[in-house]
Amino acid sequence: MRYPPEETAAKHRRILEEAGRLFRERGFAGVSVGEIMKATGLTHGPFYNHFASKEALMAEALADLSTRTHADFDRIVAEQGIAAYLDLYLSRRHVDSAGAGCLMTALAADTAKEPATRGAFTAHVKGAIDRLMRVLPRRRRAEADARAEAMLALAAMVGAVTLARAVDDPALGDEILAAARHGLAD
Amino acid sequence: MRYPPEETAAKHRRILEEAGRLFRERGFAGVSVGEIMKATGLTHGPFYNHFASKEALMAEALADLSTRTHADFDRIVAEQGIAAYLDLYLSRRHVDSAGAGCLMTALAADTAKEPATRGAFTAHVKGAIDRLMRVLPRRRRAEADARAEAMLALAAMVGAVTLARAVDDPALGDEILAAARHGLAD
DNA sequence: TGTACATCAGTGAACGCGCGTTCACTGATGTAC
DNA sequence: TGTACATCAGTGAACGCGCGTTCACTGATGTAC
């Protein structure tokens, strides 16, 4: 049956949100189209009224996540400062809630295997570097150094959360997070 | 038909090697049992003469990779020093040959989702931290600081290669690798 | 304003496919006598 | 040393399953007259 356009748009948004959450929790291949549609309260059929393919959804979900994640970054840094943001990012809570966390830690490996998603992922990484460059306390003067420092910080952040999430020893994970926090703070 | 025991052992080893390569290239879920057996020159049936399940192979392949990877680390550091090792690790070549590279950058996300593999992964991370602690040039005196520095370095290494592998802009990837190299060198 | 019809997001069965795993069977090698 | 038999890693067809995707159909909403 036919539905009012605002309802259709709301459903589209809801599919993106559920996909963003499930993809970050279990990876692109770990979530089926049917599961995403079920999470929005629909059957799997009308998925193709909203997206051309699962691949297209992956790309659009990543772009949507990027926008929302960067908005969160800007807001938190503006309200509480970069040190507070780093504490949130390098926290046990972030490690344990991949579905609501950083798309880079959750989907970097999947992205390397899914060409359709690499553009959105790359744009997100560039945005993250630009933001860190602007707000990170700077140890050296030159602009080029600031950019390199932002990249090093980003690599350490992503690596620390990725490792903490994979090891089955929470104490080790927490130690890695703490090492990254202190390393980036000074 | 029956085969001599040394031939069986050689096939077992070969399955582990092919699995180690393919898993690192495409992830645990991205490689089928049949594909691994085909790569060893056999049909998929006898797989279960060698391993109880695909899950058991994943765990054993990870443990095997860990042993071989750490032996490579020890050899390269002994012959050429830690700086040369970091140059190899943080190189375009490493980024482009996941199947022959670091198991942490290739399989961290998959490991978080596969309980059977987490033990072997965690042991590998601990081994990597211990090794880096021993050979990394130390900025501070205390033992605890050395361990934290090793963890920060490991996080930056893993994060840098993971990001460089996922972005579709090789120049950006190379820039991230260079930033990590220079950041860890000083 | 009331009626007839086009629209299109929904339903749910069906498709072909590749997966992990099982199993009846084969036949060269190793062992017992 | 020669023969009979047990062993077991191999073969390849088959299994049940879940996947992404398609499609004939439904029926409330929006539009034309």
GROMACS .gro file of C-alpha atoms (C1' of nucleotides) in nm:
model
  438
    1MET     CA    1   0.000   0.000   0.000
    2ARG     CA    2   0.098   0.360  -0.042
    3TYR     CA    3   0.238   0.565   0.248
    4PRO     CA    4   0.280   0.940   0.302
    5PRO     CA    5   0.622   1.061   0.183
    6GLU     CA    6   0.739   1.172   0.528
    7GLU     CA    7   0.681   0.819   0.655
    8THR     CA    8   0.892   0.679   0.371
    9ALA     CA    9   1.171   0.926   0.445
   10ALA     CA   10   1.157   0.834   0.814
   11LYS     CA   11   1.187   0.466   0.726
   12HIS     CA   12   1.484   0.539   0.502
   13ARG     CA   13   1.653   0.720   0.788
   14ARG     CA   14   1.570   0.439   1.028
   15ILE     CA   15   1.721   0.176   0.795
   16LEU     CA   16   2.040   0.385   0.782
   17GLU     CA   17   2.051   0.411   1.161
   18GLU     CA   18   1.994   0.042   1.223
   19ALA     CA   19   2.244  -0.051   0.950
   20GLY     CA   20   2.499   0.188   1.102
   21ARG     CA   21   2.460   0.027   1.440
   22LEU     CA   22   2.456  -0.336   1.321
   23PHE     CA   23   2.742  -0.291   1.071
   24ARG     CA   24   2.962  -0.142   1.344
   25GLU     CA   25   2.869  -0.424   1.580
   26ARG     CA   26   2.921  -0.716   1.343
   27GLY     CA   27   3.078  -0.592   1.020
   28PHE     CA   28   2.927  -0.563   0.673
   29ALA     CA   29   2.924  -0.938   0.605
   30GLY     CA   30   2.801  -1.024   0.954
   31VAL     CA   31   2.463  -0.856   0.908
   32SER     CA   32   2.200  -0.960   0.656
   33VAL     CA   33   1.963  -0.730   0.472
   34GLY     CA   34   1.674  -0.917   0.632
   35GLU     CA   35   1.812  -0.852   0.979
   36ILE     CA   36   1.843  -0.480   0.917
   37MET     CA   37   1.489  -0.461   0.782
   38LYS     CA   38   1.360  -0.663   1.075
   39ALA     CA   39   1.528  -0.414   1.311
   40THR     CA   40   1.328  -0.136   1.144
   41GLY     CA   41   1.009  -0.338   1.184
   42LEU     CA   42   0.967  -0.433   0.818
   43THR     CA   43   1.008  -0.743   0.604
   44HIS     CA   44   1.310  -0.774   0.377
   45GLY     CA   45   1.124  -0.715   0.049
   46PRO     CA   46   1.092  -0.333   0.047
   47PHE     CA   47   1.462  -0.291   0.113
   48TYR     CA   48   1.505  -0.255  -0.263
   49ASN     CA   49   1.258   0.031  -0.270
   50HIS     CA   50   1.508   0.223  -0.057
   51PHE     CA   51   1.850   0.104  -0.179
   52ALA     CA   52   1.984  -0.039  -0.503
   53SER     CA   53   2.178  -0.313  -0.324
   54LYS     CA   54   2.338  -0.406   0.007
   55GLU     CA   55   2.660  -0.252  -0.123
   56ALA     CA   56   2.482   0.079  -0.183
   57LEU     CA   57   2.347   0.069   0.172
   58MET     CA   58   2.696   0.007   0.311
   59ALA     CA   59   2.828   0.316   0.134
   60GLU     CA   60   2.533   0.536   0.232
   61ALA     CA   61   2.536   0.412   0.593
   62LEU     CA   62   2.907   0.494   0.619
   63ALA     CA   63   2.858   0.846   0.482
   64ASP     CA   64   2.567   0.898   0.723
   65LEU     CA   65   2.774   0.769   1.017
   66SER     CA   66   3.060   0.997   0.921
   67THR     CA   67   2.838   1.305   0.930
   68ARG     CA   68   2.687   1.214   1.265
   69THR     CA   69   3.022   1.112   1.419
   70HIS     CA   70   3.197   1.432   1.318
   71ALA     CA   71   2.907   1.640   1.450
   72ASP     CA   72   2.944   1.458   1.784
   73PHE     CA   73   3.317   1.529   1.783
   74ASP     CA   74   3.263   1.900   1.718
   75ARG     CA   75   2.999   1.929   1.987
   76ILE     CA   76   3.193   1.742   2.256
   77VAL     CA   77   3.517   1.928   2.185
   78ALA     CA   78   3.335   2.264   2.190
   79GLU     CA   79   3.158   2.188   2.517
   80GLN     CA   80   3.425   1.991   2.708
   81GLY     CA   81   3.754   2.019   2.520
   82ILE     CA   82   3.975   1.773   2.334
   83ALA     CA   83   4.113   1.609   2.651
   84ALA     CA   84   3.761   1.508   2.754
   85TYR     CA   85   3.696   1.374   2.403
   86LEU     CA   86   4.011   1.162   2.415
   87ASP     CA   87   3.904   1.024   2.752
   88LEU     CA   88   3.569   0.922   2.602
   89TYR     CA   89   3.729   0.774   2.290
   90LEU     CA   90   3.993   0.581   2.480
   91SER     CA   91   3.749   0.434   2.730
   92ARG     CA   92   3.624   0.088   2.823
   93ARG     CA   93   3.274   0.210   2.740
   94HIS     CA   94   3.375   0.285   2.381
   95VAL     CA   95   3.550  -0.053   2.350
   96ASP     CA   96   3.239  -0.235   2.474
   97SER     CA   97   2.986  -0.051   2.258
   98ALA     CA   98   3.118  -0.085   1.903
   99GLY     CA   99   2.768  -0.033   1.763
  100ALA     CA  100   2.762   0.325   1.892
  101GLY     CA  101   3.134   0.399   1.849
  102CYS     CA  102   3.400   0.498   1.600
  103LEU     CA  103   3.339   0.372   1.247
  104MET     CA  104   3.714   0.346   1.181
  105THR     CA  105   3.779   0.098   1.462
  106ALA     CA  106   3.469  -0.101   1.370
  107LEU     CA  107   3.491  -0.109   0.990
  108ALA     CA  108   3.847  -0.042   0.871
  109ALA     CA  109   3.919  -0.405   0.782
  110ASP     CA  110   3.580  -0.450   0.613
  111THR     CA  111   3.627  -0.129   0.417
  112ALA     CA  112   3.959  -0.250   0.276
  113LYS     CA  113   3.763  -0.542   0.123
  114GLU     CA  114   3.457  -0.346   0.003
  115PRO     CA  115   3.550  -0.101  -0.275
  116ALA     CA  116   3.210   0.072  -0.265
  117THR     CA  117   3.274   0.191   0.091
  118ARG     CA  118   3.629   0.319   0.058
  119GLY     CA  119   3.537   0.667  -0.065
  120ALA     CA  120   3.317   0.742   0.235
  121PHE     CA  121   3.574   0.590   0.472
  122THR     CA  122   3.858   0.796   0.324
  123ALA     CA  123   3.655   1.117   0.351
  124HIS     CA  124   3.588   1.037   0.716
  125VAL     CA  125   3.959   0.980   0.790
  126LYS     CA  126   4.045   1.312   0.625
  127GLY     CA  127   3.780   1.485   0.835
  128ALA     CA  128   3.917   1.326   1.150
  129ILE     CA  129   4.274   1.436   1.071
  130ASP     CA  130   4.161   1.793   0.997
  131ARG     CA  131   3.969   1.811   1.324
  132LEU     CA  132   4.250   1.666   1.536
  133MET     CA  133   4.497   1.904   1.370
  134ARG     CA  134   4.288   2.198   1.476
  135VAL     CA  135   4.228   2.102   1.838
  136LEU     CA  136   4.520   1.885   1.948
  137PRO     CA  137   4.769   2.061   2.178
  138ARG     CA  138   5.066   2.126   1.950
  139ARG     CA  139   5.418   2.028   2.050
  140ARG     CA  140   5.588   2.191   1.755
  141ARG     CA  141   5.542   2.502   1.549
  142ALA     CA  142   5.520   2.404   1.183
  143GLU     CA  143   5.187   2.326   1.014
  144ALA     CA  144   5.328   2.010   0.853
  145ASP     CA  145   5.430   1.882   1.194
  146ALA     CA  146   5.083   1.949   1.330
  147ARG     CA  147   4.933   1.738   1.052
  148ALA     CA  148   5.180   1.455   1.114
  149GLU     CA  149   5.105   1.472   1.486
  150ALA     CA  150   4.731   1.450   1.416
  151MET     CA  151   4.790   1.141   1.201
  152LEU     CA  152   5.005   0.977   1.466
  153ALA     CA  153   4.741   1.051   1.729
  154LEU     CA  154   4.464   0.913   1.508
  155ALA     CA  155   4.662   0.596   1.438
  156ALA     CA  156   4.726   0.546   1.810
  157MET     CA  157   4.359   0.607   1.896
  158VAL     CA  158   4.228   0.367   1.632
  159GLY     CA  159   4.492   0.105   1.709
  160ALA     CA  160   4.437   0.120   2.084
  161VAL     CA  161   4.060   0.073   2.065
  162THR     CA  162   4.095  -0.198   1.797
  163LEU     CA  163   4.343  -0.395   2.009
  164ALA     CA  164   4.151  -0.344   2.334
  165ARG     CA  165   3.839  -0.474   2.162
  166ALA     CA  166   4.008  -0.788   2.026
  167VAL     CA  167   4.199  -0.915   2.330
  168ASP     CA  168   4.010  -1.135   2.576
  169ASP     CA  169   4.191  -0.991   2.877
  170PRO     CA  170   4.009  -0.673   2.989
  171ALA     CA  171   4.297  -0.568   3.215
  172LEU     CA  172   4.534  -0.573   2.917
  173GLY     CA  173   4.281  -0.380   2.711
  174ASP     CA  174   4.244  -0.116   2.981
  175GLU     CA  175   4.623  -0.090   3.009
  176ILE     CA  176   4.652  -0.026   2.634
  177LEU     CA  177   4.380   0.241   2.653
  178ALA     CA  178   4.555   0.408   2.948
  179ALA     CA  179   4.890   0.401   2.768
  180ALA     CA  180   4.731   0.573   2.467
  181ARG     CA  181   4.554   0.831   2.690
  182HIS     CA  182   4.874   0.925   2.870
  183GLY     CA  183   5.082   0.914   2.554
  184LEU     CA  184   4.848   1.154   2.377
  185ALA     CA  185   4.802   1.382   2.677
  186ASP     CA  186   5.160   1.497   2.713
  187MET     CA  187   4.359  -4.452   0.052
  188ARG     CA  188   4.619  -4.452   0.322
  189TYR     CA  189   4.919  -4.216   0.310
  190PRO     CA  190   5.254  -4.216   0.493
  191PRO     CA  191   5.236  -4.015   0.818
  192GLU     CA  192   5.495  -3.756   0.711
  193GLU     CA  193   5.279  -3.675   0.408
  194THR     CA  194   4.978  -3.623   0.635
  195ALA     CA  195   5.178  -3.395   0.864
  196ALA     CA  196   5.302  -3.197   0.564
  197LYS     CA  197   4.943  -3.151   0.442
  198HIS     CA  198   4.836  -3.034   0.788
  199ARG     CA  199   5.114  -2.776   0.785
  200ARG     CA  200   5.020  -2.669   0.435
  201ILE     CA  201   4.654  -2.619   0.529
  202LEU     CA  202   4.769  -2.396   0.818
  203GLU     CA  203   4.991  -2.192   0.587
  204GLU     CA  204   4.727  -2.142   0.320
  205ALA     CA  205   4.465  -2.062   0.585
  206GLY     CA  206   4.702  -1.810   0.747
  207ARG     CA  207   4.755  -1.636   0.417
  208LEU     CA  208   4.392  -1.639   0.302
  209PHE     CA  209   4.249  -1.540   0.643
  210ARG     CA  210   4.483  -1.240   0.659
  211GLU     CA  211   4.389  -1.142   0.305
  212ARG     CA  212   4.012  -1.172   0.334
  213GLY     CA  213   3.917  -1.233   0.697
  214PHE     CA  214   3.781  -1.547   0.861
  215ALA     CA  215   3.434  -1.520   0.708
  216GLY     CA  216   3.570  -1.424   0.365
  217VAL     CA  217   3.739  -1.758   0.304
  218SER     CA  218   3.559  -2.092   0.275
  219VAL     CA  219   3.690  -2.427   0.393
  220GLY     CA  220   3.667  -2.551   0.034
  221GLU     CA  221   3.883  -2.265  -0.088
  222ILE     CA  222   4.154  -2.336   0.168
  223MET     CA  223   4.157  -2.707   0.078
  224LYS     CA  224   4.166  -2.622  -0.292
  225ALA     CA  225   4.471  -2.403  -0.228
  226THR     CA  226   4.644  -2.705  -0.075
  227GLY     CA  227   4.551  -2.918  -0.378
  228LEU     CA  228   4.282  -3.129  -0.208
  229THR     CA  229   3.904  -3.151  -0.211
  230HIS     CA  230   3.709  -3.013   0.084
  231GLY     CA  231   3.612  -3.352   0.234
  232PRO     CA  232   3.932  -3.446   0.420
  233PHE     CA  233   3.942  -3.111   0.596
  234TYR     CA  234   3.768  -3.278   0.887
  235ASN     CA  235   4.039  -3.537   0.911
  236HIS     CA  236   4.273  -3.252   1.006
  237PHE     CA  237   4.054  -3.011   1.205
  238ALA     CA  238   3.740  -3.046   1.414
  239SER     CA  239   3.578  -2.741   1.253
  240LYS     CA  240   3.651  -2.417   1.071
  241GLU     CA  241   3.655  -2.245   1.409
  242ALA     CA  242   3.928  -2.484   1.531
  243LEU     CA  243   4.132  -2.407   1.218
  244MET     CA  244   4.098  -2.032   1.278
  245ALA     CA  245   4.237  -2.070   1.630
  246GLU     CA  246   4.521  -2.301   1.524
  247ALA     CA  247   4.609  -2.088   1.222
  248LEU     CA  248   4.630  -1.781   1.446
  249ALA     CA  249   4.858  -1.956   1.696
  250ASP     CA  250   5.077  -2.079   1.409
  251LEU     CA  251   5.094  -1.729   1.257
  252SER     CA  252   5.186  -1.583   1.593
  253THR     CA  253   5.483  -1.818   1.633
  254ARG     CA  254   5.611  -1.748   1.283
  255THR     CA  255   5.553  -1.372   1.306
  256HIS     CA  256   5.737  -1.337   1.637
  257ALA     CA  257   6.027  -1.544   1.504
  258ASP     CA  258   6.048  -1.305   1.207
  259PHE     CA  259   6.045  -1.008   1.444
  260ASP     CA  260   6.327  -1.152   1.656
  261ARG     CA  261   6.538  -1.234   1.352
  262ILE     CA  262   6.496  -0.897   1.179
  263VAL     CA  263   6.559  -0.699   1.497
  264ALA     CA  264   6.871  -0.907   1.575
  265GLU     CA  265   7.011  -0.867   1.223
  266GLN     CA  266   6.905  -0.511   1.135
  267GLY     CA  267   6.776  -0.342   1.450
  268ILE     CA  268   6.436  -0.213   1.560
  269ALA     CA  269   6.446   0.098   1.338
  270ALA     CA  270   6.474  -0.122   1.028
  271TYR     CA  271   6.187  -0.337   1.155
  272LEU     CA  272   5.964  -0.032   1.203
  273ASP     CA  273   6.046   0.082   0.849
  274LEU     CA  274   5.937  -0.258   0.716
  275TYR     CA  275   5.623  -0.265   0.930
  276LEU     CA  276   5.520   0.091   0.844
  277SER     CA  277   5.572   0.047   0.469
  278ARG     CA  278   5.354   0.053   0.158
  279ARG     CA  279   5.468  -0.303   0.092
  280HIS     CA  280   5.322  -0.422   0.422
  281VAL     CA  281   4.998  -0.233   0.357
  282ASP     CA  282   4.963  -0.394   0.013
  283SER     CA  283   5.040  -0.752   0.118
  284ALA     CA  284   4.802  -0.824   0.404
  285GLY     CA  285   4.827  -1.199   0.338
  286ALA     CA  286   5.193  -1.198   0.439
  287GLY     CA  287   5.172  -0.926   0.704
  288CYS     CA  288   5.079  -0.854   1.064
  289LEU     CA  289   4.795  -1.068   1.197
  290MET     CA  290   4.678  -0.786   1.426
  291THR     CA  291   4.612  -0.540   1.144
  292ALA     CA  292   4.448  -0.812   0.935
  293LEU     CA  293   4.236  -0.992   1.192
  294ALA     CA  294   4.169  -0.772   1.497
  295ALA     CA  295   3.810  -0.694   1.403
  296ASP     CA  296   3.737  -1.057   1.309
  297THR     CA  297   3.891  -1.177   1.635
  298ALA     CA  298   3.660  -0.955   1.840
  299LYS     CA  299   3.369  -1.147   1.682
  300GLU     CA  300   3.518  -1.500   1.701
  301PRO     CA  301   3.556  -1.612   2.064
  302ALA     CA  302   3.760  -1.919   1.968
  303THR     CA  303   4.040  -1.700   1.830
  304ARG     CA  304   4.069  -1.445   2.109
  305GLY     CA  305   4.307  -1.649   2.324
  306ALA     CA  306   4.567  -1.685   2.049
  307PHE     CA  307   4.525  -1.321   1.950
  308THR     CA  308   4.571  -1.199   2.307
  309ALA     CA  309   4.884  -1.410   2.352
  310HIS     CA  310   5.024  -1.259   2.033
  311VAL     CA  311   4.956  -0.903   2.152
  312LYS     CA  312   5.129  -0.977   2.482
  313GLY     CA  313   5.429  -1.117   2.295
  314ALA     CA  314   5.443  -0.809   2.075
  315ILE     CA  315   5.433  -0.574   2.375
  316ASP     CA  316   5.709  -0.769   2.553
  317ARG     CA  317   5.930  -0.759   2.245
  318LEU     CA  318   5.877  -0.388   2.179
  319MET     CA  319   5.945  -0.314   2.546
  320ARG     CA  320   6.280  -0.484   2.519
  321VAL     CA  321   6.404  -0.324   2.198
  322LEU     CA  322   6.235   0.015   2.166
  323PRO     CA  323   6.462   0.313   2.240
  324ARG     CA  324   6.347   0.427   2.582
  325ARG     CA  325   6.262   0.789   2.657
  326ARG     CA  326   6.210   0.744   3.029
  327ARG     CA  327   6.363   0.543   3.307
  328ALA     CA  328   6.091   0.346   3.482
  329GLU     CA  329   5.992  -0.006   3.375
  330ALA     CA  330   5.621   0.084   3.388
  331ASP     CA  331   5.682   0.372   3.147
  332ALA     CA  332   5.865   0.143   2.908
  333ARG     CA  333   5.567  -0.090   2.899
  334ALA     CA  334   5.325   0.199   2.841
  335GLU     CA  335   5.550   0.329   2.564
  336ALA     CA  336   5.556  -0.013   2.400
  337MET     CA  337   5.175  -0.024   2.408
  338LEU     CA  338   5.144   0.324   2.262
  339ALA     CA  339   5.390   0.231   1.986
  340LEU     CA  340   5.202  -0.092   1.911
  341ALA     CA  341   4.869   0.093   1.895
  342ALA     CA  342   5.015   0.351   1.658
  343MET     CA  343   5.171   0.080   1.438
  344VAL     CA  344   4.853  -0.125   1.414
  345GLY     CA  345   4.635   0.182   1.368
  346ALA     CA  346   4.855   0.333   1.098
  347VAL     CA  347   4.867   0.017   0.883
  348THR     CA  348   4.494  -0.047   0.936
  349LEU     CA  349   4.404   0.306   0.824
  350ALA     CA  350   4.651   0.310   0.534
  351ARG     CA  351   4.500  -0.017   0.413
  352ALA     CA  352   4.141   0.106   0.428
  353VAL     CA  353   4.167   0.449   0.262
  354ASP     CA  354   4.145   0.461  -0.118
  355ASP     CA  355   4.396   0.745  -0.143
  356PRO     CA  356   4.750   0.596  -0.147
  357ALA     CA  357   4.910   0.936  -0.087
  358LEU     CA  358   4.710   0.977   0.232
  359GLY     CA  359   4.801   0.623   0.336
  360ASP     CA  360   5.171   0.688   0.277
  361GLU     CA  361   5.145   1.011   0.475
  362ILE     CA  362   4.993   0.826   0.771
  363LEU     CA  363   5.270   0.563   0.755
  364ALA     CA  364   5.537   0.835   0.743
  365ALA     CA  365   5.380   1.019   1.036
  366ALA     CA  366   5.389   0.698   1.241
  367ARG     CA  367   5.748   0.622   1.136
  368HIS     CA  368   5.872   0.966   1.238
  369GLY     CA  369   5.660   0.976   1.552
  370LEU     CA  370   5.802   0.643   1.671
  371ALA     CA  371   6.160   0.724   1.569
  372ASP     CA  372   6.215   1.021   1.795
  373DT     C1'  373  -1.753   1.750  -0.341
  374DG     C1'  374  -1.763   1.257  -0.515
  375DT     C1'  375  -1.592   0.901  -0.794
  376DA     C1'  376  -1.239   0.632  -1.075
  377DC     C1'  377  -0.798   0.539  -1.131
  378DA     C1'  378  -0.281   0.563  -1.100
  379DT     C1'  379   0.076   0.526  -0.778
  380DC     C1'  380   0.400   0.278  -0.512
  381DA     C1'  381   0.567   0.108  -0.042
  382DG     C1'  382   0.434  -0.266   0.145
  383DT     C1'  383   0.390  -0.845   0.177
  384DG     C1'  384   0.583  -1.291   0.157
  385DA     C1'  385   0.692  -1.685  -0.141
  386DA     C1'  386   1.049  -1.809  -0.439
  387DC     C1'  387   1.505  -1.809  -0.700
  388DG     C1'  388   1.992  -1.964  -0.735
  389DC     C1'  389   2.400  -1.983  -0.482
  390DG     C1'  390   2.774  -2.094  -0.171
  391DC     C1'  391   2.844  -2.219   0.278
  392DG     C1'  392   3.001  -2.575   0.675
  393DT     C1'  393   2.953  -3.027   0.753
  394DT     C1'  394   2.844  -3.538   0.685
  395DC     C1'  395   2.897  -3.979   0.491
  396DA     C1'  396   2.930  -4.410   0.208
  397DC     C1'  397   3.284  -4.554  -0.032
  398DT     C1'  398   3.797  -4.631  -0.224
  399DG     C1'  399   4.240  -4.823  -0.220
  400DA     C1'  400   4.750  -4.789  -0.098
  401DT     C1'  401   5.008  -4.866   0.318
  402DG     C1'  402   5.119  -5.092   0.757
  403DT     C1'  403   5.068  -5.506   1.055
  404DA     C1'  404   4.981  -5.994   1.211
  405DC     C1'  405   5.057  -6.445   1.133
  406DT     C1'  406   5.912  -6.403   0.295
  407DG     C1'  407   5.413  -6.417   0.143
  408DT     C1'  408   4.937  -6.354   0.228
  409DA     C1'  409   4.507  -6.160   0.458
  410DC     C1'  410   4.329  -5.803   0.677
  411DA     C1'  411   4.284  -5.355   0.938
  412DT     C1'  412   4.369  -4.884   0.893
  413DC     C1'  413   4.255  -4.429   0.757
  414DA     C1'  414   4.338  -4.013   0.442
  415DG     C1'  415   4.150  -3.959   0.048
  416DT     C1'  416   3.693  -3.876  -0.303
  417DG     C1'  417   3.283  -3.650  -0.426
  418DA     C1'  418   2.778  -3.643  -0.379
  419DA     C1'  419   2.459  -3.481  -0.058
  420DC     C1'  420   2.250  -3.239   0.357
  421DG     C1'  421   2.022  -2.823   0.557
  422DC     C1'  422   2.077  -2.348   0.596
  423DG     C1'  423   2.090  -1.851   0.529
  424DC     C1'  424   2.213  -1.532   0.205
  425DG     C1'  425   2.104  -1.130  -0.161
  426DT     C1'  426   1.776  -1.048  -0.476
  427DT     C1'  427   1.333  -1.085  -0.756
  428DC     C1'  428   0.855  -1.067  -0.832
  429DA     C1'  429   0.340  -1.113  -0.849
  430DC     C1'  430   0.037  -0.924  -0.577
  431DT     C1'  431  -0.211  -0.588  -0.216
  432DG     C1'  432  -0.441  -0.185  -0.082
  433DA     C1'  433  -0.427   0.295   0.132
  434DT     C1'  434  -0.315   0.743  -0.044
  435DG     C1'  435  -0.292   1.112  -0.387
  436DT     C1'  436  -0.471   1.301  -0.826
  437DA     C1'  437  -0.780   1.399  -1.228
  438DC     C1'  438  -1.209   1.503  -1.369
   0.00000   0.00000   0.00000
